[in-house]
């Protein structure tokens, strides 16, 4: 199968950059997007069907010039955050999801009522800085794991009424940028250039030294390898047992040295996908770029140009301090693939705040 490079829908509504994307749990019908405008939006990426029958006068009038890429449907907006939303995680029953961001609290939401069920934060024992990542863990998603700028990973019990974390992991020397959970293991990536694996049952911590700051983590389905993105313009596939590097993915044109740009596995773990901070060559008309490598060979499979958004949503022109027009680029910082990398579509977003969904046609 060729790499899916055709946009199938645009998801609109955010009033600022999108920092977090995730699909609902399997079969992954819906997409959640967390934005700098402090809201989380739930979308159905399938374009809405026409409310007018095909024979109607209105449909005939509009069908002369249908939009090139249809818009998905905004179903619900979740508002309670006071700061930007940086991370999202959906429970396996799809009834709840967790979000975190600049608030120093982890929010647990009820999907149907759009109300927060719990907020973990605001006490002496909670995070003291923004929370970069959150993830469900444990049996029946009874725990939440969060990683913060305060260099700690905290584990919260969703079912207890206590506001204190069950456990605090403080081995990191700098901000925690990513967490992943698999069974009794918690894997954390930190700006100190280390990936730490905690076996909560055994009380053991194994540290793998990457070197440059770690910005993203993605475990393979069998849990034997981890994809690690770092600020030296490289993505590495690491063997979790030996700590060795199985493959490195990079390109002379691809730069990732300053921003937290996500990298993930997709296409049934055939591809490594990564966004682009667009510092090398800015995009024209606010475009962004997405890179895809072959997991096994490490060769570049695709380099996609992602538009700022649909026609009519071009970036606003801004004048720099020197009085010249500033080029704006769509820095793609978050990517999600349906069904944890095994589904038939994926979505990307970033600076423009517009989510572009790609799929196999």
Short mmCIF file of C-alpha atoms in Angstrom, two decimals:
data_model
loop_
_atom_site.label_atom_id
_atom_site.label_comp_id
_atom_site.label_asym_id
_atom_site.label_seq_id
_atom_site.Cartn_x
_atom_site.Cartn_y
_atom_site.Cartn_z
CA UNK A 1 0.00 0.00 0.00
CA UNK A 2 1.30 3.43 -0.92
CA UNK A 3 1.57 6.00 1.86
CA UNK A 4 -1.82 7.78 2.29
CA UNK A 5 -1.10 11.35 1.21
CA UNK A 6 -4.56 12.65 0.23
CA UNK A 7 -6.44 14.92 2.66
CA UNK A 8 -9.96 13.60 3.24
CA UNK A 9 -11.27 16.32 5.56
CA UNK A 10 -10.46 19.51 7.46
CA UNK A 11 -11.61 20.04 11.05
CA UNK A 12 -12.23 23.70 11.88
CA UNK A 13 -13.20 25.61 15.00
CA UNK A 14 -10.02 26.17 17.00
CA UNK A 15 -9.05 29.79 17.70
CA UNK A 16 -5.36 29.08 18.13
CA UNK A 17 -2.68 26.44 17.53
CA UNK A 18 -3.62 22.82 18.26
CA UNK A 19 -1.17 21.14 20.68
CA UNK A 20 -2.78 17.72 21.20
CA UNK A 21 -4.58 15.21 18.99
CA UNK A 22 -5.96 11.78 19.73
CA UNK A 23 -8.46 9.34 18.25
CA UNK A 24 -11.18 7.80 20.40
CA UNK A 25 -10.47 4.23 21.49
CA UNK A 26 -10.90 1.45 18.91
CA UNK A 27 -12.49 1.66 16.33
CA UNK A 28 -11.43 5.32 16.52
CA UNK A 29 -14.50 6.97 15.01
CA UNK A 30 -13.86 10.40 16.55
CA UNK A 31 -10.97 12.82 16.94
CA UNK A 32 -10.24 14.98 20.00
CA UNK A 33 -8.18 18.14 19.52
CA UNK A 34 -6.74 20.20 22.39
CA UNK A 35 -6.02 23.81 21.58
CA UNK A 36 -4.15 26.89 22.79
CA UNK A 37 -7.59 28.56 23.04
CA UNK A 38 -8.13 26.47 26.25
CA UNK A 39 -10.80 24.25 24.70
CA UNK A 40 -10.98 20.62 23.61
CA UNK A 41 -13.09 19.77 20.57
CA UNK A 42 -14.63 16.45 19.60
CA UNK A 43 -14.99 15.87 15.84
CA UNK A 44 -16.33 13.27 13.50
CA UNK A 45 -13.82 13.36 10.62
CA UNK A 46 -16.36 11.92 8.19
CA UNK A 47 -17.81 14.83 6.18
CA UNK A 48 -21.43 15.55 6.97
CA UNK A 49 -23.99 14.40 4.47
CA UNK A 50 -26.11 16.99 2.71
CA UNK A 51 -29.31 17.83 4.56
CA UNK A 52 -31.03 18.55 1.27
CA UNK A 53 -32.03 15.66 -1.02
CA UNK A 54 -29.98 15.26 -4.19
CA UNK A 55 -32.85 16.47 -6.35
CA UNK A 56 -33.28 19.75 -4.44
CA UNK A 57 -32.61 23.14 -5.98
CA UNK A 58 -29.99 24.05 -3.31
CA UNK A 59 -27.94 20.89 -3.84
CA UNK A 60 -27.89 21.43 -7.61
CA UNK A 61 -26.76 24.99 -7.12
CA UNK A 62 -23.86 23.99 -4.83
CA UNK A 63 -22.75 20.88 -6.69
CA UNK A 64 -21.31 22.96 -9.51
CA UNK A 65 -18.26 23.74 -7.34
CA UNK A 66 -18.01 21.29 -4.43
CA UNK A 67 -15.22 22.03 -1.91
CA UNK A 68 -11.97 20.25 -2.76
CA UNK A 69 -11.60 18.82 0.75
CA UNK A 70 -14.81 18.52 2.79
CA UNK A 71 -15.13 19.65 6.41
CA UNK A 72 -15.62 17.18 9.23
CA UNK A 73 -18.27 17.75 11.90
CA UNK A 74 -17.70 19.46 15.24
CA UNK A 75 -19.76 17.50 17.79
CA UNK A 76 -18.86 18.93 21.19
CA UNK A 77 -16.60 21.53 22.80
CA UNK A 78 -15.17 20.95 26.28
CA UNK A 79 -14.24 24.11 28.21
CA UNK A 80 -12.83 24.23 31.72
CA UNK A 81 -9.12 24.81 31.25
CA UNK A 82 -7.76 28.23 32.14
CA UNK A 83 -4.62 27.73 30.05
CA UNK A 84 -3.61 25.98 26.84
CA UNK A 85 -4.33 22.24 26.48
CA UNK A 86 -1.14 20.24 25.86
CA UNK A 87 -2.12 16.57 26.13
CA UNK A 88 -5.12 14.24 25.82
CA UNK A 89 -5.78 10.59 26.61
CA UNK A 90 -8.99 8.63 26.00
CA UNK A 91 -10.16 5.76 28.23
CA UNK A 92 -10.68 2.42 26.49
CA UNK A 93 -14.46 2.56 27.10
CA UNK A 94 -14.66 5.96 25.33
CA UNK A 95 -16.84 7.29 28.16
CA UNK A 96 -14.08 9.41 29.73
CA UNK A 97 -10.96 11.24 28.69
CA UNK A 98 -8.18 13.09 30.49
CA UNK A 99 -6.55 16.38 29.56
CA UNK A 100 -3.67 18.44 30.88
CA UNK A 101 -1.88 21.67 30.09
CA UNK A 102 -0.85 24.97 31.61
CA UNK A 103 -3.25 24.57 34.55
CA UNK A 104 -0.98 22.33 36.68
CA UNK A 105 -4.02 20.04 37.05
CA UNK A 106 -5.10 16.88 35.26
CA UNK A 107 -8.77 17.09 34.22
CA UNK A 108 -10.91 13.95 33.94
CA UNK A 109 -13.94 14.48 31.69
CA UNK A 110 -17.23 12.75 31.07
CA UNK A 111 -17.60 12.61 27.27
CA UNK A 112 -21.40 12.66 27.13
CA UNK A 113 -22.16 15.45 29.62
CA UNK A 114 -19.03 17.53 28.74
CA UNK A 115 -18.44 18.06 32.48
CA UNK A 116 -15.24 17.45 34.45
CA UNK A 117 -15.57 14.48 36.81
CA UNK A 118 -12.32 15.09 38.71
CA UNK A 119 -9.43 17.55 38.78
CA UNK A 120 -6.11 16.34 40.13
CA UNK A 121 -4.16 19.39 41.27
CA UNK A 122 -4.21 22.41 43.49
CA UNK A 123 -2.67 20.70 46.55
CA UNK A 124 0.85 20.65 48.02
CA UNK A 125 1.44 17.20 46.51
CA UNK A 126 0.34 18.04 42.97
CA UNK A 127 2.39 19.35 40.04
CA UNK A 128 3.97 22.77 40.51
CA UNK A 129 4.24 23.65 36.79
CA UNK A 130 2.46 23.00 33.51
CA UNK A 131 1.66 19.37 32.69
CA UNK A 132 3.06 18.33 29.31
CA UNK A 133 1.60 14.83 29.04
CA UNK A 134 -1.09 12.60 30.49
CA UNK A 135 -1.95 8.95 29.93
CA UNK A 136 -4.44 6.38 31.29
CA UNK A 137 -2.97 3.33 33.04
CA UNK A 138 -3.91 0.35 35.17
CA UNK A 139 -6.79 -2.09 35.02
CA UNK A 140 -10.02 -0.51 33.74
CA UNK A 141 -8.08 2.75 33.24
CA UNK A 142 -8.20 3.27 37.01
CA UNK A 143 -4.99 5.33 37.08
CA UNK A 144 -3.71 8.44 35.35
CA UNK A 145 -0.02 9.12 34.76
CA UNK A 146 1.10 12.73 34.22
CA UNK A 147 4.48 14.28 33.37
CA UNK A 148 5.30 17.90 34.04
CA UNK A 149 7.71 20.78 33.57
CA UNK A 150 8.46 20.32 37.30
CA UNK A 151 10.53 17.23 36.29
CA UNK A 152 8.22 14.73 38.01
CA UNK A 153 5.89 11.94 36.89
CA UNK A 154 2.84 11.53 39.13
CA UNK A 155 0.37 8.65 39.30
CA UNK A 156 -3.24 9.43 40.28
CA UNK A 157 -5.98 7.03 41.38
CA UNK A 158 -9.13 7.88 39.45
CA UNK A 159 -11.40 5.81 41.71
CA UNK A 160 -10.28 7.10 45.12
CA UNK A 161 -11.46 10.40 46.54
CA UNK A 162 -7.94 11.39 47.55
CA UNK A 163 -6.40 14.38 45.82
CA UNK A 164 -2.89 13.12 46.57
CA UNK A 165 -0.93 11.22 43.92
CA UNK A 166 -0.46 7.50 44.57
CA UNK A 167 3.21 7.78 43.61
CA UNK A 168 5.66 10.49 42.56
CA UNK A 169 8.63 9.62 40.34
CA UNK A 170 11.35 12.26 40.63
CA UNK A 171 14.40 10.72 38.93
CA UNK A 172 14.37 13.14 35.98
CA UNK A 173 16.65 16.19 36.11
CA UNK A 174 14.56 18.31 33.74
CA UNK A 175 11.04 18.68 32.32
CA UNK A 176 9.11 15.50 31.42
CA UNK A 177 8.05 15.81 27.78
CA UNK A 178 6.35 12.44 27.14
CA UNK A 179 4.92 9.44 28.98
CA UNK A 180 3.79 6.04 27.70
CA UNK A 181 2.29 3.15 29.65
CA UNK A 182 2.36 -0.58 29.00
CA UNK A 183 1.07 -2.94 31.69
CA UNK A 184 3.04 -2.33 34.92
CA UNK A 185 5.63 -0.23 33.07
CA UNK A 186 5.70 3.55 32.81
CA UNK A 187 8.09 5.01 30.23
CA UNK A 188 8.99 8.69 30.48
CA UNK A 189 11.02 10.91 28.16
CA UNK A 190 12.71 14.00 29.54
CA UNK A 191 14.47 17.16 28.37
CA UNK A 192 17.52 15.85 30.27
CA UNK A 193 18.05 13.45 27.33
CA UNK A 194 17.00 10.26 29.13
CA UNK A 195 14.25 7.71 28.63
CA UNK A 196 13.35 6.07 31.94
CA UNK A 197 11.37 2.85 32.28
CA UNK A 198 9.74 2.30 35.67
CA UNK A 199 8.50 -1.17 36.55
CA UNK A 200 5.99 -0.20 39.20
CA UNK A 201 5.55 -3.78 40.46
CA UNK A 202 9.26 -4.46 40.87
CA UNK A 203 10.11 -0.93 42.02
CA UNK A 204 12.83 -0.69 39.40
CA UNK A 205 13.92 2.18 37.13
CA UNK A 206 16.02 1.59 34.00
CA UNK A 207 17.54 4.68 32.34
CA UNK A 208 18.48 4.83 28.66
CA UNK A 209 20.68 7.76 27.67
CA UNK A 210 19.65 9.33 24.34
CA UNK A 211 21.75 12.52 24.71
CA UNK A 212 19.77 15.38 23.21
CA UNK A 213 16.44 16.42 24.77
CA UNK A 214 13.66 13.87 24.22
CA UNK A 215 10.46 15.36 22.78
CA UNK A 216 8.23 12.39 22.01
CA UNK A 217 7.75 8.69 22.78
CA UNK A 218 5.78 5.97 21.00
CA UNK A 219 5.92 2.28 21.95
CA UNK A 220 5.51 -0.50 19.38
CA UNK A 221 2.46 -2.71 19.84
CA UNK A 222 4.56 -5.64 21.14
CA UNK A 223 6.32 -3.27 23.56
CA UNK A 224 9.79 -4.41 22.51
CA UNK A 225 10.86 -1.13 20.91
CA UNK A 226 10.23 2.57 21.47
CA UNK A 227 10.28 5.38 18.93
CA UNK A 228 12.07 8.35 20.50
CA UNK A 229 12.06 11.85 18.98
CA UNK A 230 14.81 14.24 20.12
CA UNK A 231 16.14 17.75 19.50
CA UNK A 232 19.04 16.73 17.26
CA UNK A 233 16.86 16.36 14.13
CA UNK A 234 16.74 12.58 14.51
CA UNK A 235 14.09 10.01 15.41
CA UNK A 236 15.42 6.74 16.86
CA UNK A 237 13.86 3.31 17.18
CA UNK A 238 15.31 1.94 20.42
CA UNK A 239 15.42 -1.70 21.53
CA UNK A 240 13.83 -1.59 24.99
CA UNK A 241 15.56 -4.73 26.28
CA UNK A 242 19.15 -3.96 25.31
CA UNK A 243 18.87 -0.16 25.08
CA UNK A 244 20.50 -0.29 21.63
CA UNK A 245 19.44 1.87 18.69
CA UNK A 246 17.78 -0.27 16.00
CA UNK A 247 17.35 2.48 13.39
CA UNK A 248 17.77 6.23 13.03
CA UNK A 249 15.48 8.33 10.83
CA UNK A 250 16.65 11.71 9.56
CA UNK A 251 17.01 13.88 6.49
CA UNK A 252 19.30 16.85 5.69
CA UNK A 253 16.22 19.04 5.08
CA UNK A 254 14.36 17.97 8.22
CA UNK A 255 15.11 20.10 11.26
CA UNK A 256 13.94 19.57 14.83
CA UNK A 257 16.18 21.46 17.23
CA UNK A 258 13.91 23.84 19.17
CA UNK A 259 10.28 22.73 19.34
CA UNK A 260 8.39 19.77 20.75
CA UNK A 261 7.41 18.06 17.49
CA UNK A 262 5.69 14.70 17.77
CA UNK A 263 6.81 11.54 15.98
CA UNK A 264 4.67 8.38 15.82
CA UNK A 265 4.46 4.93 14.25
CA UNK A 266 1.65 4.36 11.73
CA UNK A 267 0.39 2.25 8.84
CA UNK A 268 0.53 -0.97 10.91
CA UNK A 269 4.02 0.06 12.06
CA UNK A 270 5.30 0.39 8.48
CA UNK A 271 6.00 4.11 8.78
CA UNK A 272 7.59 6.62 11.10
CA UNK A 273 5.82 10.00 10.87
CA UNK A 274 7.14 13.32 12.13
CA UNK A 275 6.12 16.97 11.91
CA UNK A 276 8.48 19.75 10.90
CA UNK A 277 9.36 22.96 12.75
CA UNK A 278 9.87 24.65 9.36
CA UNK A 279 13.04 26.53 10.31
CA UNK A 280 15.08 25.23 7.37
CA UNK A 281 12.84 26.53 4.60
CA UNK A 282 9.58 28.26 5.49
CA UNK A 283 6.47 27.03 3.68
CA UNK A 284 4.74 29.11 1.06
CA UNK A 285 1.29 30.46 2.01
CA UNK A 286 1.59 29.07 5.52
CA UNK A 287 2.14 25.47 4.51
CA UNK A 288 3.52 22.82 6.82
CA UNK A 289 5.42 19.62 6.12
CA UNK A 290 4.99 16.03 7.25
CA UNK A 291 7.74 13.43 6.86
CA UNK A 292 7.32 9.66 6.62
CA UNK A 293 10.10 7.07 6.69
CA UNK A 294 10.03 3.32 6.17
CA UNK A 295 10.47 1.68 9.61
CA UNK A 296 12.72 -1.15 8.43
CA UNK A 297 14.88 0.46 5.75
CA UNK A 298 14.92 3.98 7.21
CA UNK A 299 14.43 5.48 3.74
CA UNK A 300 12.20 8.50 3.22
CA UNK A 301 8.82 7.34 1.86
CA UNK A 302 6.94 10.63 1.70
CA UNK A 303 7.33 14.34 2.29
CA UNK A 304 3.86 15.87 2.36
CA UNK A 305 2.99 19.51 2.07
CA UNK A 306 0.12 20.20 4.46
CA UNK A 307 -1.91 23.33 3.72
CA UNK A 308 -2.65 25.91 6.42
CA UNK A 309 -6.29 24.99 5.93
CA UNK A 310 -9.05 24.97 3.30
CA UNK A 311 -9.29 27.76 0.73
CA UNK A 312 -10.28 31.02 2.39
CA UNK A 313 -8.44 30.15 5.61
CA UNK A 314 -5.02 31.48 4.65
CA UNK A 315 -2.86 32.81 7.50
CA UNK A 316 -3.28 36.44 8.49
CA UNK A 317 -0.38 38.59 7.34
CA UNK A 318 1.75 39.92 10.17
CA UNK A 319 4.44 42.59 10.12
CA UNK A 320 7.68 41.92 12.01
CA UNK A 321 9.60 44.45 14.12
CA UNK A 322 11.72 45.29 11.10
CA UNK A 323 8.62 46.38 9.20
CA UNK A 324 8.77 43.45 6.78
CA UNK A 325 6.06 40.88 6.21
CA UNK A 326 6.66 37.77 8.31
CA UNK A 327 6.39 34.39 6.61
CA UNK A 328 4.08 32.16 8.62
CA UNK A 329 4.44 28.42 8.49
CA UNK A 330 2.15 25.68 9.75
CA UNK A 331 4.44 23.95 12.26
CA UNK A 332 2.91 20.48 12.57
CA UNK A 333 3.50 19.61 16.21
CA UNK A 334 0.92 16.86 16.82
CA UNK A 335 0.00 13.74 14.89
CA UNK A 336 -2.39 10.87 15.68
CA UNK A 337 -3.05 7.63 13.75
CA UNK A 338 -6.37 5.85 14.16
CA UNK A 339 -6.36 2.69 16.29
CA UNK A 340 -2.87 3.33 17.72
CA UNK A 341 -1.21 3.21 14.31
CA UNK A 342 -3.20 0.28 12.92
CA UNK A 343 -6.24 2.12 11.49
CA UNK A 344 -6.87 3.48 8.01
CA UNK A 345 -6.37 7.21 8.57
CA UNK A 346 -4.35 9.77 10.53
CA UNK A 347 -4.61 13.45 11.38
CA UNK A 348 -2.11 16.28 11.85
CA UNK A 349 -2.30 19.82 13.19
CA UNK A 350 -0.21 22.66 14.56
CA UNK A 351 0.12 26.42 14.29
CA UNK A 352 -2.89 26.94 12.01
CA UNK A 353 -5.31 25.33 14.46
CA UNK A 354 -6.92 23.45 11.57
CA UNK A 355 -6.74 19.65 11.74
CA UNK A 356 -6.10 17.93 8.41
CA UNK A 357 -7.21 14.29 8.17
CA UNK A 358 -5.47 11.99 5.68
CA UNK A 359 -6.59 8.51 4.65
CA UNK A 360 -6.51 5.70 2.13
CA UNK A 361 -9.01 6.58 -0.60
#
